Short mmCIF file of C-alpha atoms in Angstrom, two decimals:
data_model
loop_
_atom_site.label_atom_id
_atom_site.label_comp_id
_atom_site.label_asym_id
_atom_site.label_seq_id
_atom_site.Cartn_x
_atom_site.Cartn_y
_atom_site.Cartn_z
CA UNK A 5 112.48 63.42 86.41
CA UNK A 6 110.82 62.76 89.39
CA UNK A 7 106.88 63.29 89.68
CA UNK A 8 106.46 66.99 91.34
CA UNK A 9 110.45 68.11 91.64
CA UNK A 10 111.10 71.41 90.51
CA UNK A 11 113.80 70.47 88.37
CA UNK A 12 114.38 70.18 84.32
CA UNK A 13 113.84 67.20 82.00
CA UNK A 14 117.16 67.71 80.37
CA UNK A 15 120.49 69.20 80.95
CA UNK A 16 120.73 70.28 77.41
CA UNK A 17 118.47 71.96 75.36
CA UNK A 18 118.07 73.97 72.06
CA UNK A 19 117.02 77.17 73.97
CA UNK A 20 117.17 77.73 76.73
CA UNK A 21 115.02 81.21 78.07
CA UNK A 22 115.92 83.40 81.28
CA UNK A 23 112.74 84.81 82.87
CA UNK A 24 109.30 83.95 82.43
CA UNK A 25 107.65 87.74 81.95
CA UNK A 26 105.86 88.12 78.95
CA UNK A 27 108.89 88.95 76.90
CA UNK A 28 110.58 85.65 77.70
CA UNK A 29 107.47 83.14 77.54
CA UNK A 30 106.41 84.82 74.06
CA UNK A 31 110.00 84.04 72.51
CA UNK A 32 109.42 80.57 74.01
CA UNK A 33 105.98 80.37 72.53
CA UNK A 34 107.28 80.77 69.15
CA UNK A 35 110.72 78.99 69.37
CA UNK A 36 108.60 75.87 70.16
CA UNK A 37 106.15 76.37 67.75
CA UNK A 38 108.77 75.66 65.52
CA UNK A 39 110.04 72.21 67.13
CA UNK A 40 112.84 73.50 68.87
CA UNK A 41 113.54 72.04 72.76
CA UNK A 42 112.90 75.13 74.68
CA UNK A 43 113.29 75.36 78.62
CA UNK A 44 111.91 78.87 80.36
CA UNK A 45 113.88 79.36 83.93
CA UNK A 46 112.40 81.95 86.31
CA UNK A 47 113.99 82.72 89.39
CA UNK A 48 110.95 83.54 91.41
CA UNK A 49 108.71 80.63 92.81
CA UNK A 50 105.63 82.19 90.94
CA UNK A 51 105.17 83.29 87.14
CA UNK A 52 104.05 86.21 86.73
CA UNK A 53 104.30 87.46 90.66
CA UNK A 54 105.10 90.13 92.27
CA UNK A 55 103.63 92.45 89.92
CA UNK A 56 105.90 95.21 89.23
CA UNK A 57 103.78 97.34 86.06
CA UNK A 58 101.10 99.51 85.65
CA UNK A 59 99.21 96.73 84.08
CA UNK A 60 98.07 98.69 80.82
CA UNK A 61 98.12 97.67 77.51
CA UNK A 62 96.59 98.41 74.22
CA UNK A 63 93.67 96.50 72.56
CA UNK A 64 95.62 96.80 69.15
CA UNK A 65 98.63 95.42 70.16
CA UNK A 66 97.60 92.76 72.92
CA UNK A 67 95.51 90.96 70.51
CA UNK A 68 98.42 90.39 67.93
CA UNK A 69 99.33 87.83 71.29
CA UNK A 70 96.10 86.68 72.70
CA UNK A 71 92.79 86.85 72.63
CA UNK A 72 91.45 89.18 75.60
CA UNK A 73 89.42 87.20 78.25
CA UNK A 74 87.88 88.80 81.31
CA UNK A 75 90.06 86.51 83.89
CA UNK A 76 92.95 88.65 83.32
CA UNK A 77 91.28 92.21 82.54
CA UNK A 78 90.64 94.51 85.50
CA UNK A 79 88.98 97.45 82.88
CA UNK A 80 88.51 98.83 79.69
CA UNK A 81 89.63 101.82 79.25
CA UNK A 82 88.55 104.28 76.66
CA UNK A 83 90.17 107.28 77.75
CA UNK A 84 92.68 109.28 78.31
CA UNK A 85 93.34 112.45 80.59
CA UNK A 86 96.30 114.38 81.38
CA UNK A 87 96.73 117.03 84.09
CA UNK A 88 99.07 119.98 84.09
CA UNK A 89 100.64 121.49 87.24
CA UNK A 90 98.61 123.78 87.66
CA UNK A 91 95.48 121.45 87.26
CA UNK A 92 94.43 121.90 84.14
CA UNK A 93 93.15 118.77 82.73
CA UNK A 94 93.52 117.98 78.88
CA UNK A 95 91.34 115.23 77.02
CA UNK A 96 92.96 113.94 74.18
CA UNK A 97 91.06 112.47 71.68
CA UNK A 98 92.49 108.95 70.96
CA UNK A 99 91.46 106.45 69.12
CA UNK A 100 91.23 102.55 69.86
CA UNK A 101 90.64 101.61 73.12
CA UNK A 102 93.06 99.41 75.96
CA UNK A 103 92.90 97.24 79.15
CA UNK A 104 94.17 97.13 82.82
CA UNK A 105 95.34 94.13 83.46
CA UNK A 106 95.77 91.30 86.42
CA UNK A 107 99.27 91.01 85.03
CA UNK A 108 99.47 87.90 88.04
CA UNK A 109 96.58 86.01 86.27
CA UNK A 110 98.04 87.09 82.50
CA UNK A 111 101.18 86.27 82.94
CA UNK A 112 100.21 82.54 83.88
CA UNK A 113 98.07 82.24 80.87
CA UNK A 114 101.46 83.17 78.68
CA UNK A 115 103.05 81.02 80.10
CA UNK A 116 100.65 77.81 79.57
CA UNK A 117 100.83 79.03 75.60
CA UNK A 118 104.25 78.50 75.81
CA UNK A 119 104.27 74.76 77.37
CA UNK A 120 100.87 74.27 75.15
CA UNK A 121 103.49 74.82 72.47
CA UNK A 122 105.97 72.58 73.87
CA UNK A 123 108.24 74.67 75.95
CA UNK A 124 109.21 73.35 79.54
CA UNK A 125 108.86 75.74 82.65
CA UNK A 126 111.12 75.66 86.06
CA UNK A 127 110.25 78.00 88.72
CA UNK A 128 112.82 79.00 91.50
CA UNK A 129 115.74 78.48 88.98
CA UNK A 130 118.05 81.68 89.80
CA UNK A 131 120.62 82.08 86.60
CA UNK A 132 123.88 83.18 87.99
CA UNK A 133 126.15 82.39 85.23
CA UNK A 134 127.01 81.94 81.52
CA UNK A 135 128.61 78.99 80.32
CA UNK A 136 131.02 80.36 78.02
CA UNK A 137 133.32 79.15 75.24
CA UNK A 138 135.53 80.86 73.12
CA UNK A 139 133.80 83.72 73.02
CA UNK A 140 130.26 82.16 72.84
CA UNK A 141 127.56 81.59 74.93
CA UNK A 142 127.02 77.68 76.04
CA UNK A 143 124.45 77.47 78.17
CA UNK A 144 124.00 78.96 81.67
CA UNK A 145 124.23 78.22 85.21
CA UNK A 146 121.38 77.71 87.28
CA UNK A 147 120.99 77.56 91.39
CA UNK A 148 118.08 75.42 91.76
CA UNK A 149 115.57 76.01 94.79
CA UNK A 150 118.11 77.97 96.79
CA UNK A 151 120.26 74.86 96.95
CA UNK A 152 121.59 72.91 93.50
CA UNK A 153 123.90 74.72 91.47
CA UNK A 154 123.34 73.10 88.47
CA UNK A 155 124.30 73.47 84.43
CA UNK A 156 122.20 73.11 81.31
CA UNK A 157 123.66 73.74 77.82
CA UNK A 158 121.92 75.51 74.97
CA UNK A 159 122.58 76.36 71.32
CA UNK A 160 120.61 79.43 72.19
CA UNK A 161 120.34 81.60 75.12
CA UNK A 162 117.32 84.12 75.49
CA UNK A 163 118.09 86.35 78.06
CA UNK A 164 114.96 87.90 79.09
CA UNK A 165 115.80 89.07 82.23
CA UNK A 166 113.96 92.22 82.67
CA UNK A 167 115.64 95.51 84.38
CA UNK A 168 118.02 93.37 85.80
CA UNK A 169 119.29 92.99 82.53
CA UNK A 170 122.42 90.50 83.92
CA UNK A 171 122.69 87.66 81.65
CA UNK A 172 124.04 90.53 78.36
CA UNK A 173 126.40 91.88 80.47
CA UNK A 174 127.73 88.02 81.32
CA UNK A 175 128.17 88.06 77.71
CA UNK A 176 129.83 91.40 76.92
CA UNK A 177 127.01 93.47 75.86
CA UNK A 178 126.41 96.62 77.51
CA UNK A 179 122.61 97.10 79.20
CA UNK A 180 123.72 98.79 81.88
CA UNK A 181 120.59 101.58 81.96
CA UNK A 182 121.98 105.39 82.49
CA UNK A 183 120.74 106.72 85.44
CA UNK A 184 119.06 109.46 83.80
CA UNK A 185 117.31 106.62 81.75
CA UNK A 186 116.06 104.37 84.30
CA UNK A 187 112.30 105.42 85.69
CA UNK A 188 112.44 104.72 89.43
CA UNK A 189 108.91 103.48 89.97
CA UNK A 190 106.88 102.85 92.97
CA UNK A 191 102.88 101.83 92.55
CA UNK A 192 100.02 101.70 94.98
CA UNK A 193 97.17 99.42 94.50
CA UNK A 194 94.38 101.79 95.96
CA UNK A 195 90.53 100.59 96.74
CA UNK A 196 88.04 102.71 98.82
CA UNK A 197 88.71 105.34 96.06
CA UNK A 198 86.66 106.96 93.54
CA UNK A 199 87.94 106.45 89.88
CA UNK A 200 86.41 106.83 86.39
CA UNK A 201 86.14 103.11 85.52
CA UNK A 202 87.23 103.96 81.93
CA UNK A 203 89.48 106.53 82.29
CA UNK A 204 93.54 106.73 82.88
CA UNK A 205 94.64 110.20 84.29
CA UNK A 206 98.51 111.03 83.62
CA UNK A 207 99.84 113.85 85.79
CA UNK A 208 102.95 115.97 85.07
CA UNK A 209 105.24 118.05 86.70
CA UNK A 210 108.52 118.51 88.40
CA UNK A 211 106.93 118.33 91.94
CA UNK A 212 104.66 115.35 91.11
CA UNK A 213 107.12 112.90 89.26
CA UNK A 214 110.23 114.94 87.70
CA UNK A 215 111.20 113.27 84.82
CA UNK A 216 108.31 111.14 84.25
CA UNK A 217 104.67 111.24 85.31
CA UNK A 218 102.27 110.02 87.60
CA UNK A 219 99.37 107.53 86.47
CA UNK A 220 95.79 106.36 87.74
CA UNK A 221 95.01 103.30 86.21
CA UNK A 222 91.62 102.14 86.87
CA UNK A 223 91.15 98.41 88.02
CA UNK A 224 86.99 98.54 88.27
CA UNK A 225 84.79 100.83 90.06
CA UNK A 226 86.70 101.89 93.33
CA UNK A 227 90.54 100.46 92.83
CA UNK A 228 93.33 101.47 90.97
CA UNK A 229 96.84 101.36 90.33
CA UNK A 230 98.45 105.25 91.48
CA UNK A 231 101.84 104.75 90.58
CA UNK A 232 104.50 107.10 89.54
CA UNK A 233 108.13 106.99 87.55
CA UNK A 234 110.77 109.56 88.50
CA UNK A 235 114.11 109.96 85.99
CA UNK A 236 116.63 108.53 87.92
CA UNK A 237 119.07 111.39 88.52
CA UNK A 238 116.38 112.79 90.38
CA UNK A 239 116.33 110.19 92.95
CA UNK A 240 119.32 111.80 94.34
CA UNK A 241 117.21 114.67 96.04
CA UNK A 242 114.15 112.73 96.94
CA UNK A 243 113.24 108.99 96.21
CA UNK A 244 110.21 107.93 94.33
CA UNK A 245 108.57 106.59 97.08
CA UNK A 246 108.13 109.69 98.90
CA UNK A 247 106.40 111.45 95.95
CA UNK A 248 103.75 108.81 95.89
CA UNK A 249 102.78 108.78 99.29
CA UNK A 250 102.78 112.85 99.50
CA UNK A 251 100.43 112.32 96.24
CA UNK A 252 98.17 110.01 97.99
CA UNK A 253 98.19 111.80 100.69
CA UNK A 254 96.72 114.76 99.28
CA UNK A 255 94.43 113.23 97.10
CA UNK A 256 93.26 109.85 98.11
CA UNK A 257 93.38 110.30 101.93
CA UNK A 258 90.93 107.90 102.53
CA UNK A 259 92.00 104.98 100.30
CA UNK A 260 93.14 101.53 101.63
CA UNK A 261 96.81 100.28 100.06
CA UNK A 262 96.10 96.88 99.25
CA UNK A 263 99.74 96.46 97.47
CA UNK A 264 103.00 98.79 97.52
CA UNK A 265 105.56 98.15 95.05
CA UNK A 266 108.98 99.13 93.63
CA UNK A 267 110.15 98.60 89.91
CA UNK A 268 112.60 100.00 87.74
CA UNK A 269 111.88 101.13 83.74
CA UNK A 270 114.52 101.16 81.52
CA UNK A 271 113.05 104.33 79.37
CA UNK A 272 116.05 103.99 77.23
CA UNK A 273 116.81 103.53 73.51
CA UNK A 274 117.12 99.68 72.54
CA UNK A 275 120.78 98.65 73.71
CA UNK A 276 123.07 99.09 71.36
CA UNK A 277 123.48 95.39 71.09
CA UNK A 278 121.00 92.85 71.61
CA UNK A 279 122.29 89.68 69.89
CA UNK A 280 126.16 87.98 70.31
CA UNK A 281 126.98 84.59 69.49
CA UNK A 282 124.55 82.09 70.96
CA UNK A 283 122.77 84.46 73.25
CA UNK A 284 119.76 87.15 72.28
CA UNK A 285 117.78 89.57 74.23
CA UNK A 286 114.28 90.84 74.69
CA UNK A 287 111.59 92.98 76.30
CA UNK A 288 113.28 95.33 79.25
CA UNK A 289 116.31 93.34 79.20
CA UNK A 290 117.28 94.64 75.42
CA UNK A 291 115.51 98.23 76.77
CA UNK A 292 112.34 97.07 74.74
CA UNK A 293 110.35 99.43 76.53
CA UNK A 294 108.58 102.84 74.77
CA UNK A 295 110.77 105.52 76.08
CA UNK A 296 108.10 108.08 76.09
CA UNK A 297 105.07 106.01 78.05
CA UNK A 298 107.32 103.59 79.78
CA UNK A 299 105.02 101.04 78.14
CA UNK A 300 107.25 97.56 78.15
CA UNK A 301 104.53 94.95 77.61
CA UNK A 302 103.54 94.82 74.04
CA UNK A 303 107.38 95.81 72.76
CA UNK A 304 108.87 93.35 74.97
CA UNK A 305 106.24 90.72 73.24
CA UNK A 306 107.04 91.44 69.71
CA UNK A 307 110.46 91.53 70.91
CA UNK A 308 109.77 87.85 71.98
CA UNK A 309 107.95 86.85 68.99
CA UNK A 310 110.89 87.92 66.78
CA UNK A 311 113.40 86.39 68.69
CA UNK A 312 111.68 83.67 69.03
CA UNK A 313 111.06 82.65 65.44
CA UNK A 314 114.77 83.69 64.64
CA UNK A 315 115.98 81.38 67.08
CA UNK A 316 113.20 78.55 66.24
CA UNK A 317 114.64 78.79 62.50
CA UNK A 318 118.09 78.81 63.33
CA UNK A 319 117.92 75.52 65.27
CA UNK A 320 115.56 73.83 62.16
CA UNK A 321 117.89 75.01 59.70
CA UNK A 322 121.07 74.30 62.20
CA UNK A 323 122.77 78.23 61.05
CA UNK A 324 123.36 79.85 64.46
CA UNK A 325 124.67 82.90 62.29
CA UNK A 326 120.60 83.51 61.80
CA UNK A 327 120.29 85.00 64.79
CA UNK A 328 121.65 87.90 64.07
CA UNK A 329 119.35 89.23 61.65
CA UNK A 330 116.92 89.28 64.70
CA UNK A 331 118.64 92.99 65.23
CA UNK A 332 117.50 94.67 62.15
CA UNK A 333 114.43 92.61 62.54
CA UNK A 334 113.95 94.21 65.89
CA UNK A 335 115.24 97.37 64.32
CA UNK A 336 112.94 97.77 61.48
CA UNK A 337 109.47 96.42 63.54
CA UNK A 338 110.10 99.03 66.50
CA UNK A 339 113.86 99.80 67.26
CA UNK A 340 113.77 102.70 64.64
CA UNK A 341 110.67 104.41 66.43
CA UNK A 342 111.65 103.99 69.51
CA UNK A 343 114.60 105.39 68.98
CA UNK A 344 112.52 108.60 67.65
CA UNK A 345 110.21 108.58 70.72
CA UNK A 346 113.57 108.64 72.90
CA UNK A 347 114.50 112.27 71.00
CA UNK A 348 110.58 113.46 72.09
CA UNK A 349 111.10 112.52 75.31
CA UNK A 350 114.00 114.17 75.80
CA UNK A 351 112.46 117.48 75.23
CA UNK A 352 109.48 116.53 76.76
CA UNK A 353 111.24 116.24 79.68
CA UNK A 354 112.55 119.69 79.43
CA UNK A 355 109.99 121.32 79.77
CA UNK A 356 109.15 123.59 83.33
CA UNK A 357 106.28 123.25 85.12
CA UNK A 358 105.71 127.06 83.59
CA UNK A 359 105.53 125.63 80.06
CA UNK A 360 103.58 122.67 81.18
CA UNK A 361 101.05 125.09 82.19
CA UNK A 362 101.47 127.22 79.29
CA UNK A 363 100.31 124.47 76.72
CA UNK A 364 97.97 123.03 78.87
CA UNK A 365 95.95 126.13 78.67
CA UNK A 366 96.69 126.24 74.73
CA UNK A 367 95.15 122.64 74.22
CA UNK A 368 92.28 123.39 76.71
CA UNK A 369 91.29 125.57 73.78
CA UNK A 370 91.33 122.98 70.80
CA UNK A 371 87.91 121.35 71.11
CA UNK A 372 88.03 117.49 71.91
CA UNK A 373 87.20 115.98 68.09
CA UNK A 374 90.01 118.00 67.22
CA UNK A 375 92.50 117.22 70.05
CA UNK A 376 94.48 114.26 68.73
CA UNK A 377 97.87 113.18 69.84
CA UNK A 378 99.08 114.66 66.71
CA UNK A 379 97.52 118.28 67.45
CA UNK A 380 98.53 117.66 70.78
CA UNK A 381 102.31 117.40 69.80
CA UNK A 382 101.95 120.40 67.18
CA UNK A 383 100.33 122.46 69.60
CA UNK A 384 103.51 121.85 72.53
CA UNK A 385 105.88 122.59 69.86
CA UNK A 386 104.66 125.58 68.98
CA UNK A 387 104.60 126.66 72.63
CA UNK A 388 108.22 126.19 72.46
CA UNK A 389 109.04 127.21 69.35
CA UNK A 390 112.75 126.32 69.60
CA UNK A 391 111.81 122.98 69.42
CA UNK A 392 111.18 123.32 66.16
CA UNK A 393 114.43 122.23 65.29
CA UNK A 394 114.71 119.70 67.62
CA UNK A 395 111.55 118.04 65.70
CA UNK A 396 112.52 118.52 62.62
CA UNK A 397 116.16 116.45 63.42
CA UNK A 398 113.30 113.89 64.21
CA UNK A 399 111.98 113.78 60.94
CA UNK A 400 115.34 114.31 58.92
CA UNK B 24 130.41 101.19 100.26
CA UNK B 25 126.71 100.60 100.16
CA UNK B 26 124.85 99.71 102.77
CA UNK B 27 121.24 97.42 102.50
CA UNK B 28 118.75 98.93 105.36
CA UNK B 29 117.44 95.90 106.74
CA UNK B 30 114.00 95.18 105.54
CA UNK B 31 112.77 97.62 103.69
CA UNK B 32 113.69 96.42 100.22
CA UNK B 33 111.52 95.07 97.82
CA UNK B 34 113.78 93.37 95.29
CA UNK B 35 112.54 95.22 92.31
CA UNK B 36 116.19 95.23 90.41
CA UNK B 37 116.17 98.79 89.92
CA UNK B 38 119.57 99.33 91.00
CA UNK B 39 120.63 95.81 89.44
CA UNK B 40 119.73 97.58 86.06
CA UNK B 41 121.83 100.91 87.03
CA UNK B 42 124.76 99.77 88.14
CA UNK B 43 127.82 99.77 86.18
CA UNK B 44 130.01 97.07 87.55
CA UNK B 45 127.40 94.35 87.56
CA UNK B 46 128.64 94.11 91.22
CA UNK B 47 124.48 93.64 92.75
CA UNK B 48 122.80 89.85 93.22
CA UNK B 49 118.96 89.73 93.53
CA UNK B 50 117.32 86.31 94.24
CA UNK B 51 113.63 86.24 94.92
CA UNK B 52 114.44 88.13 98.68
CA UNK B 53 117.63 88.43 98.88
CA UNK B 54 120.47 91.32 97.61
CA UNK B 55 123.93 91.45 97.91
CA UNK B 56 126.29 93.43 96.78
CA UNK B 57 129.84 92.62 96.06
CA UNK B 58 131.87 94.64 97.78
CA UNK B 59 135.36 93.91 96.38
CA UNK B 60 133.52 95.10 92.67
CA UNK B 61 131.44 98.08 94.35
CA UNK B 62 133.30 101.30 93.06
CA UNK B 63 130.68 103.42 95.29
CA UNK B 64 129.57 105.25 92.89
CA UNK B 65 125.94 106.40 93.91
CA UNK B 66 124.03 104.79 90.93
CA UNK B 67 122.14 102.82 92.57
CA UNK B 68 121.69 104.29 95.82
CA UNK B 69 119.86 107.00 93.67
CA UNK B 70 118.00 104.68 90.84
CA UNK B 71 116.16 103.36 94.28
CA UNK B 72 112.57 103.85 94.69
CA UNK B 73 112.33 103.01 98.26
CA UNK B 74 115.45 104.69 99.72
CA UNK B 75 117.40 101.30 100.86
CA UNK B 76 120.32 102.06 99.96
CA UNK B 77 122.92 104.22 101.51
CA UNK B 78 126.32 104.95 100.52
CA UNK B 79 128.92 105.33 103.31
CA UNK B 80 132.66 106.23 101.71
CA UNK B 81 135.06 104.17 103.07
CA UNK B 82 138.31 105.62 104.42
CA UNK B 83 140.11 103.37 101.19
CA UNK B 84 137.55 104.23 99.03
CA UNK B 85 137.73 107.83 99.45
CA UNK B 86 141.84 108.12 98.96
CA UNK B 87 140.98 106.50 95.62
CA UNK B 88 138.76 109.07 94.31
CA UNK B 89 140.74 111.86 95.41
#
């Protein structure tokens, strides 16, 4: 290789990961750990930019990654508050404590654990194809810096891909996201503004963000993240965009946009399948993502990790069938829950602004050492009581 | 078919992730979508946050449907 060319050491590998978010350089992490020749292609120029998240995260589960350093964290935040459509604003009382983070400054340092590990990272290498083979997948096909279309071979392909979700569907698996699925996000990165430093506000309603909510995310004293997901069958009336800046409008009319950007959350269950012959998926790719909060960073990690170790054994012990246990893996660690949070959110979501309202002024009643998420959820059920049944099927 | 408004897209994949036909190519700033593959059907025009996307039935298109 020549010194300084964007361009990888080999043109065959042992794994071979697509996209460098944290889902994909977290499965490299761990493949390498366990010897295996691991390559990492991302298709933009930069890891880990443009940002397109709402940058929070939970103490409990980032630190099962990485140790928290105050390069990449923008807060702490220590509470939560949620605001009905008519205003009302509900405190829950939660316990543990999270982050906001510079996902452009974390992302890098994910990445260096991965090469520190031993897996290789090329920037501006766009995958546009599977190699296939009878059925299998071979490797992939890679147009380097806009110009050389290139191919690399691989026992294992990683797709981690993100929304996109492209290199599955190469293979045969359906991630195609439903519409009614897929969060259509926009986010504005707002300064000149007056936030509680340690505080995220949640709003709900159908005029605010139908079919999924609106957040402030604090990023220090005066900025913050005000960003919004709307279901995508709603887009057809009114795109998210246009909520956010009538939100803004309203109620940070002075603020200075210091970053507008678009993203897409696949608020799904986990695909159905996430692992063929010689290729696996993670994080938003496989639908890692916690249908309920949208949250995709910390499930598409320990999707990584899994997948990751899977594939790093499969290569030491040369059984490619291995990697198929990383499903019920996957299953058993978080599929199963998130496949309960889906059912919530699908009543959740059902819910008028009306009865919104309605158990917002219920839970204003519950004093705050009493108002846990659990409460929280008892309390909205009850509001509704034929929901009942719905929550039971949860349970049964 | 579906027509990209010049400039005002930021490349975010949202309708990559929507559409059925895998027919949509994002690289770093660029989209495309394949025409020949494009069965118009609205998914993505509507998964969009920043309204780039329009769908305009073609004459072809339409006889199809009906």
């Amino acid at each position: 290789m020549a010194f300084g060319k964007n361009f990888p050491k080999f043109d065959y590998y042992d794994i071979v990961v697509v996209g460098a978010g944290p889902a994909g350089t977290t499965a490299a992490r761990f493949a390498a750990m366990s010897g295996a020749r691991v390559l990492v292609l991302e298709k933009d120029r930069d890891v880990g930019y443009p940002v397109r998240c709402g940058e929070a995260v939970s103490h409990e589960g980032l630190v099962q990654f990485i140790e928290p350093n105050p390069k990449w964290i923008a807060s702490t935040v220590r509470y939560f508050k949620l605001v009905a459509p008519d205003g009302t604003v509900i405190k829950p009382n939660i316990e543990g404590f999270g982050y906001i983070l510079e996902r452009r400054i974390f992302d890098y340092e994910l990445a260096k654990l991965a090469t520190y590990c031993g897996a290789e990272i090329v920037t501006k290498a766009y995958v546009n194809g599977l190699i296939m083979n009878d059925g299998k997948v071979e490797g992939v096909k890679v147009l380097l810096n806009n110009s050389e279309q290139i191919e690399i071979r691989a026992k294992i392909v990683i797709g981690a891909d993100g929304v996109e979700s492209r290199v599955g569907r190469w293979a045969g698996l359906n991630t195609t996201c439903k519409l009614q699925d897929m969060e259509s996000a926009v986010q504005m990165t707002l300064t000149n503004i007056n936030v509680e430093p340690d505080t995220c506000y949640f709003y709900f309603g159908e005029k605010v963000a139908p079919g999924g909510y609106l957040w402030v995310f604090p990023k220090g004293e005066n900025t913050a993240n005000v960003g919004l997901g709307i279901a995508g069958i709603y887009g057809r009336q009114k795109h998210a965009l246009s909520y956010l800046e009538e939100f803004i409008e309203k109620n940070f009319p002075n603020a200075s946009i210091l970053t507008v950007i678009a993203g897409g959350v696949p608020c799904a269950k986990t695909a159905d399948k996430i692992v063929t012959h010689g290729l696996m998926l993670v994080g938003d790719a496989a639908h890692q993502v916690n249908p309920v909060s949208g949250g995709g960073i910390i499930s598409g990690m320990i999707g990584g990790k899994i997948a990751g170790q899977i594939a790093g054994e499969a290569i030491k012990k040369n059984d490619l069938n291995l990697i198929f246990n990383y499903e019920n893996e996957w299953r058993k660690t978080l599929g199963q829950r998130h496949e309960r949070y889906y059912k919530i959110k699908q009543f959740i979501y059902k819910f008028s602004d009306e009865k919104l309202n309605e158990i917002a002024r219920e839970l204003s009643k519950i004093p705050y050492e009493n108002l846990t998420l659990k409460n929280l959820f008892l309390t909205a059920v009850k509001a509704q009581p034929s929901l009942i049944v719905e929550v039971l099927k949860l349970f049964i | 078919m579906v027509i990209i408004k010049d400039g005002k897209c930021d490349f975010c994949g949202c309708c990559v992730g929507v559409c059925p036909e895998n027919c949509i190519e994002l690289y770093e700033a660029e989209i495309k979508i394949i025409d020949e593959i494009c069965t118009d059907c609205g998914k993505c025009v509507w998964a969009c946050p920043f309204e780039v996307l329009e769908l305009r039935i073609t004459k072809n298109k339409k006889d199809e449907l009906i």
